[in-house]
Amino acid sequence: IEIKSKIQLSFILKKMENMFSIENNLLTIKFNSKLLKFTNYESMELDIFSQKLYSNLSVKNKTVIDVGGGIGDSALLYRALGAKKVIMIEPQLVNFESAKQNIKLNKELQNIEIHNLVLSSTIGIYMIDHKQSGSLGEIKESKENGTPIPKITIDKFLSNYHEQNFVLKMDCESCEYDVLLSIPEDTLRKFEYIFIEFHNGCLNISQRLEKSGFKIKILNSKLTPNKRCRGHLLATRNKL
């Protein structure tokens, strides 16, 4: 369910009153015995809560790397599921600022670290065009009109943390291919579970992960109107 207007949101909420409520422009979601609060929620995908799709990951007492964290909804979901920490990456400034507000609203679910940057196969500067980038996560670059934000590889990013059993969630509107197909083997093996929303098929990613010792499960897939295969993949690292 993609929310594109407050009118649509109100209609959805009437159907799902047991789980969602809205008052004074504040969305409250009952999830896993907790009340999650959100503002600036127009771009949220409610099905991560209602269909429990993101709950396929085993995150209890683990650190989650949340790539494409949006307005902080998935980060708060994982903290509600018992993740000890969430490290969130979100390139779009409007989503990044909304995420800061939403995390602050949910004081009992702190220990969420957020970064405004782009994951890539190279290190440098990404000139993000905020006007052309969409509210649902897709980003555009413009050398002339863009705003500079850091661009970094996932192995360089993880070098700041000293853990070996991360959980990775990726919903970054096709950056998954660039990032995962170029990731060093030793960095890839730092992840115990990997959950990916793929946007143009997953054969090459599946083959790379299987070669690196992961068991692959395709949770769902469908053809989009422009004939791209979109869906979700769960990879579980095999024990050595």
Short mmCIF file of C-alpha atoms in Angstrom, two decimals:
data_model
loop_
_atom_site.label_atom_id
_atom_site.label_comp_id
_atom_site.label_asym_id
_atom_site.label_seq_id
_atom_site.Cartn_x
_atom_site.Cartn_y
_atom_site.Cartn_z
CA ILE A 1 0.00 0.00 0.00
CA GLU A 2 1.61 3.26 -1.07
CA ILE A 3 0.13 6.40 0.48
CA LYS A 4 -0.05 9.21 -2.09
CA SER A 5 -2.42 11.60 -0.32
CA LYS A 6 -3.92 12.27 3.09
CA ILE A 7 -7.37 11.48 1.67
CA GLN A 8 -6.15 8.04 0.62
CA LEU A 9 -4.54 7.59 4.02
CA SER A 10 -7.81 8.43 5.80
CA PHE A 11 -9.63 5.86 3.66
CA ILE A 12 -7.07 3.19 4.46
CA LEU A 13 -7.18 4.01 8.16
CA LYS A 14 -10.95 3.50 8.26
CA LYS A 15 -10.36 -0.05 7.06
CA MET A 16 -7.52 -0.70 9.48
CA GLU A 17 -8.61 1.10 12.63
CA ASN A 18 -7.41 -1.70 14.89
CA MET A 19 -3.82 -1.12 13.80
CA PHE A 20 -3.66 2.51 12.61
CA SER A 21 -5.09 5.77 13.88
CA ILE A 22 -4.56 9.43 13.04
CA GLU A 23 -5.17 12.48 15.20
CA ASN A 24 -3.81 16.03 15.03
CA ASN A 25 -1.74 15.11 11.97
CA LEU A 26 0.02 12.33 13.90
CA LEU A 27 -0.12 8.74 12.66
CA THR A 28 -0.03 6.07 15.37
CA ILE A 29 0.62 2.41 14.53
CA LYS A 30 0.07 -0.46 16.94
CA PHE A 31 2.86 -2.90 16.25
CA ASN A 32 4.35 -5.70 18.35
CA SER A 33 2.74 -4.34 21.53
CA LYS A 34 4.17 -0.88 20.92
CA LEU A 35 2.72 2.41 19.70
CA LEU A 36 4.81 3.95 16.92
CA LYS A 37 4.22 7.62 16.08
CA PHE A 38 4.90 9.33 12.74
CA THR A 39 4.64 12.78 11.23
CA ASN A 40 5.21 13.61 7.52
CA TYR A 41 3.95 10.13 6.68
CA GLU A 42 2.54 10.68 3.17
CA SER A 43 5.21 8.52 1.48
CA MET A 44 5.00 5.62 3.94
CA GLU A 45 4.27 2.10 2.79
CA LEU A 46 1.86 0.77 5.41
CA ASP A 47 2.23 -2.84 4.28
CA ILE A 48 5.58 -3.18 6.06
CA PHE A 49 3.44 -3.12 9.20
CA SER A 50 0.11 -4.59 8.07
CA GLN A 51 1.55 -7.45 5.97
CA LYS A 52 4.58 -7.90 8.25
CA LEU A 53 6.82 -8.30 5.21
CA TYR A 54 9.87 -6.79 6.88
CA SER A 55 9.30 -9.04 9.88
CA ASN A 56 10.83 -11.93 7.89
CA LEU A 57 14.20 -10.81 9.22
CA SER A 58 15.48 -12.17 12.52
CA VAL A 59 16.70 -8.96 14.17
CA LYS A 60 16.36 -9.54 17.92
CA ASN A 61 19.50 -8.32 19.72
CA LYS A 62 21.21 -7.61 16.39
CA THR A 63 22.46 -4.48 14.61
CA VAL A 64 20.49 -3.69 11.45
CA ILE A 65 21.95 -1.72 8.52
CA ASP A 66 18.87 -0.06 7.01
CA VAL A 67 19.70 1.14 3.48
CA GLY A 68 16.95 3.35 2.10
CA GLY A 69 15.46 4.11 5.50
CA GLY A 70 12.93 6.65 4.20
CA ILE A 71 11.24 8.53 7.03
CA GLY A 72 12.49 6.13 9.69
CA ASP A 73 9.52 3.75 9.53
CA SER A 74 11.54 0.57 8.92
CA ALA A 75 14.17 1.58 11.50
CA LEU A 76 11.48 2.01 14.15
CA LEU A 77 9.86 -1.26 13.06
CA TYR A 78 13.12 -3.14 13.61
CA ARG A 79 13.67 -1.53 17.00
CA ALA A 80 10.11 -2.56 17.93
CA LEU A 81 11.03 -6.11 16.89
CA GLY A 82 13.97 -6.11 19.30
CA ALA A 83 16.96 -4.99 17.24
CA LYS A 84 19.59 -3.65 19.64
CA LYS A 85 20.59 -0.92 17.18
CA VAL A 86 19.64 0.35 13.72
CA ILE A 87 22.10 2.20 11.48
CA MET A 88 20.00 3.94 8.84
CA ILE A 89 21.12 5.38 5.49
CA GLU A 90 18.86 7.78 3.59
CA PRO A 91 20.06 10.02 0.71
CA GLN A 92 17.01 12.26 0.29
CA LEU A 93 17.16 15.25 2.59
CA VAL A 94 13.38 15.59 3.02
CA ASN A 95 13.13 11.94 4.14
CA PHE A 96 16.24 12.27 6.28
CA GLU A 97 14.80 15.27 8.16
CA SER A 98 11.44 13.49 8.59
CA ALA A 99 13.26 10.45 9.95
CA LYS A 100 14.98 12.59 12.59
CA GLN A 101 11.58 13.94 13.69
CA ASN A 102 9.97 10.49 13.80
CA ILE A 103 12.82 8.97 15.77
CA LYS A 104 12.59 11.82 18.26
CA LEU A 105 8.84 11.18 18.60
CA ASN A 106 9.49 7.58 19.65
CA LYS A 107 11.71 8.14 22.66
CA GLU A 108 11.36 4.58 23.95
CA LEU A 109 12.85 3.25 20.70
CA GLN A 110 16.07 5.22 20.49
CA ASN A 111 19.50 3.82 19.52
CA ILE A 112 18.88 4.60 15.86
CA GLU A 113 21.82 6.19 14.06
CA ILE A 114 21.05 7.96 10.77
CA HIS A 115 23.30 9.05 7.88
CA ASN A 116 22.53 11.27 4.88
CA LEU A 117 24.63 9.65 2.16
CA VAL A 118 24.56 7.43 -0.94
CA LEU A 119 25.85 3.85 -1.03
CA SER A 120 27.68 3.03 -4.25
CA SER A 121 30.50 0.95 -5.73
CA THR A 122 32.77 4.01 -5.57
CA ILE A 123 33.73 6.71 -3.06
CA GLY A 124 33.23 10.40 -3.76
CA ILE A 125 30.50 13.01 -3.97
CA TYR A 126 26.98 12.47 -5.33
CA MET A 127 25.19 15.56 -6.65
CA ILE A 128 21.63 14.67 -5.68
CA ASP A 129 18.85 16.61 -7.40
CA HIS A 130 16.22 16.86 -4.67
CA LYS A 131 13.65 18.41 -7.01
CA GLN A 132 13.83 15.51 -9.48
CA SER A 133 14.17 12.74 -6.93
CA GLY A 134 10.91 11.05 -5.98
CA SER A 135 9.26 10.83 -2.57
CA LEU A 136 9.16 7.03 -2.82
CA GLY A 137 12.93 6.66 -2.79
CA GLU A 138 14.28 7.01 -6.32
CA ILE A 139 17.11 9.53 -6.60
CA LYS A 140 18.48 11.53 -9.52
CA GLU A 141 21.88 13.12 -9.98
CA SER A 142 22.50 16.53 -11.55
CA LYS A 143 25.97 18.01 -11.87
CA GLU A 144 24.41 21.45 -12.49
CA ASN A 145 21.50 21.56 -10.01
CA GLY A 146 22.42 18.91 -7.48
CA THR A 147 23.33 19.20 -3.80
CA PRO A 148 26.54 17.40 -2.78
CA ILE A 149 26.27 14.51 -0.34
CA PRO A 150 28.87 11.81 0.46
CA LYS A 151 29.03 8.71 -1.73
CA ILE A 152 30.60 5.68 -0.08
CA THR A 153 31.05 1.93 -0.50
CA ILE A 154 29.46 -0.39 1.99
CA ASP A 155 32.81 -1.91 3.00
CA LYS A 156 34.20 1.56 3.77
CA PHE A 157 31.03 2.42 5.69
CA LEU A 158 31.20 -0.75 7.79
CA SER A 159 34.87 -0.19 8.61
CA ASN A 160 33.61 2.20 11.31
CA TYR A 161 31.88 -0.65 13.15
CA HIS A 162 33.41 -3.70 14.78
CA GLU A 163 30.79 -6.41 14.43
CA GLN A 164 30.50 -9.60 12.39
CA ASN A 165 26.81 -10.50 12.36
CA PHE A 166 24.93 -7.56 10.93
CA VAL A 167 21.47 -7.74 9.40
CA LEU A 168 21.15 -5.86 6.10
CA LYS A 169 17.91 -4.44 4.72
CA MET A 170 18.03 -2.74 1.30
CA ASP A 171 15.24 -0.78 -0.35
CA CYS A 172 17.20 1.79 -2.33
CA GLU A 173 15.47 1.86 -5.72
CA SER A 174 18.07 -0.17 -7.68
CA CYS A 175 21.27 0.74 -5.80
CA GLU A 176 21.24 -2.88 -4.62
CA TYR A 177 22.85 -4.03 -7.88
CA ASP A 178 25.73 -1.55 -7.80
CA VAL A 179 26.40 -2.16 -4.11
CA LEU A 180 26.05 -5.94 -3.79
CA LEU A 181 27.72 -6.94 -7.05
CA SER A 182 30.84 -4.97 -6.11
CA ILE A 183 31.04 -5.77 -2.40
CA PRO A 184 34.21 -7.56 -1.21
CA GLU A 185 33.73 -11.15 -0.06
CA ASP A 186 34.89 -10.55 3.51
CA THR A 187 32.46 -7.64 3.87
CA LEU A 188 29.56 -9.64 2.50
CA ARG A 189 30.21 -12.39 5.05
CA LYS A 190 29.70 -9.86 7.87
CA PHE A 191 25.96 -10.12 7.22
CA GLU A 192 23.99 -12.94 8.79
CA TYR A 193 20.77 -12.03 6.99
CA ILE A 194 20.14 -9.85 3.93
CA PHE A 195 16.67 -8.61 2.99
CA ILE A 196 16.41 -6.88 -0.41
CA GLU A 197 13.64 -5.21 -2.33
CA PHE A 198 14.82 -5.75 -5.91
CA HIS A 199 13.60 -3.52 -8.74
CA ASN A 200 14.74 -5.19 -11.96
CA GLY A 201 15.08 -8.91 -11.33
CA CYS A 202 17.37 -10.67 -8.88
CA LEU A 203 19.21 -13.40 -10.83
CA ASN A 204 22.63 -11.74 -10.71
CA ILE A 205 22.28 -10.82 -7.04
CA SER A 206 21.05 -14.32 -6.14
CA GLN A 207 23.97 -15.93 -7.95
CA ARG A 208 26.47 -13.66 -6.21
CA LEU A 209 24.98 -14.35 -2.78
CA GLU A 210 24.76 -18.12 -3.35
CA LYS A 211 28.38 -18.19 -4.49
CA SER A 212 29.28 -16.43 -1.23
CA GLY A 213 27.53 -19.02 0.91
CA PHE A 214 24.01 -17.66 1.34
CA LYS A 215 20.74 -19.54 1.05
CA ILE A 216 18.26 -17.60 -1.10
CA LYS A 217 14.49 -17.36 -0.69
CA ILE A 218 12.36 -15.27 -3.07
CA LEU A 219 9.50 -14.00 -0.92
CA ASN A 220 7.48 -12.47 -3.77
CA SER A 221 7.89 -11.04 -7.27
CA LYS A 222 5.74 -9.33 -9.88
CA LEU A 223 6.04 -7.55 -13.21
CA THR A 224 5.64 -3.79 -13.09
CA PRO A 225 3.83 -1.85 -15.87
CA ASN A 226 7.21 -1.16 -17.49
CA LYS A 227 7.89 -4.94 -17.46
CA ARG A 228 10.48 -4.98 -14.72
CA CYS A 229 10.53 -7.79 -12.20
CA ARG A 230 10.14 -6.37 -8.70
CA GLY A 231 9.95 -8.21 -5.41
CA HIS A 232 11.69 -9.21 -2.19
CA LEU A 233 14.55 -11.59 -1.49
CA LEU A 234 15.79 -13.01 1.80
CA ALA A 235 19.34 -14.36 2.02
CA THR A 236 20.57 -16.36 5.02
CA ARG A 237 24.28 -16.93 5.52
CA ASN A 238 25.22 -20.61 5.74
CA LYS A 239 27.28 -21.67 8.71
CA LEU A 240 30.90 -22.45 7.93
#
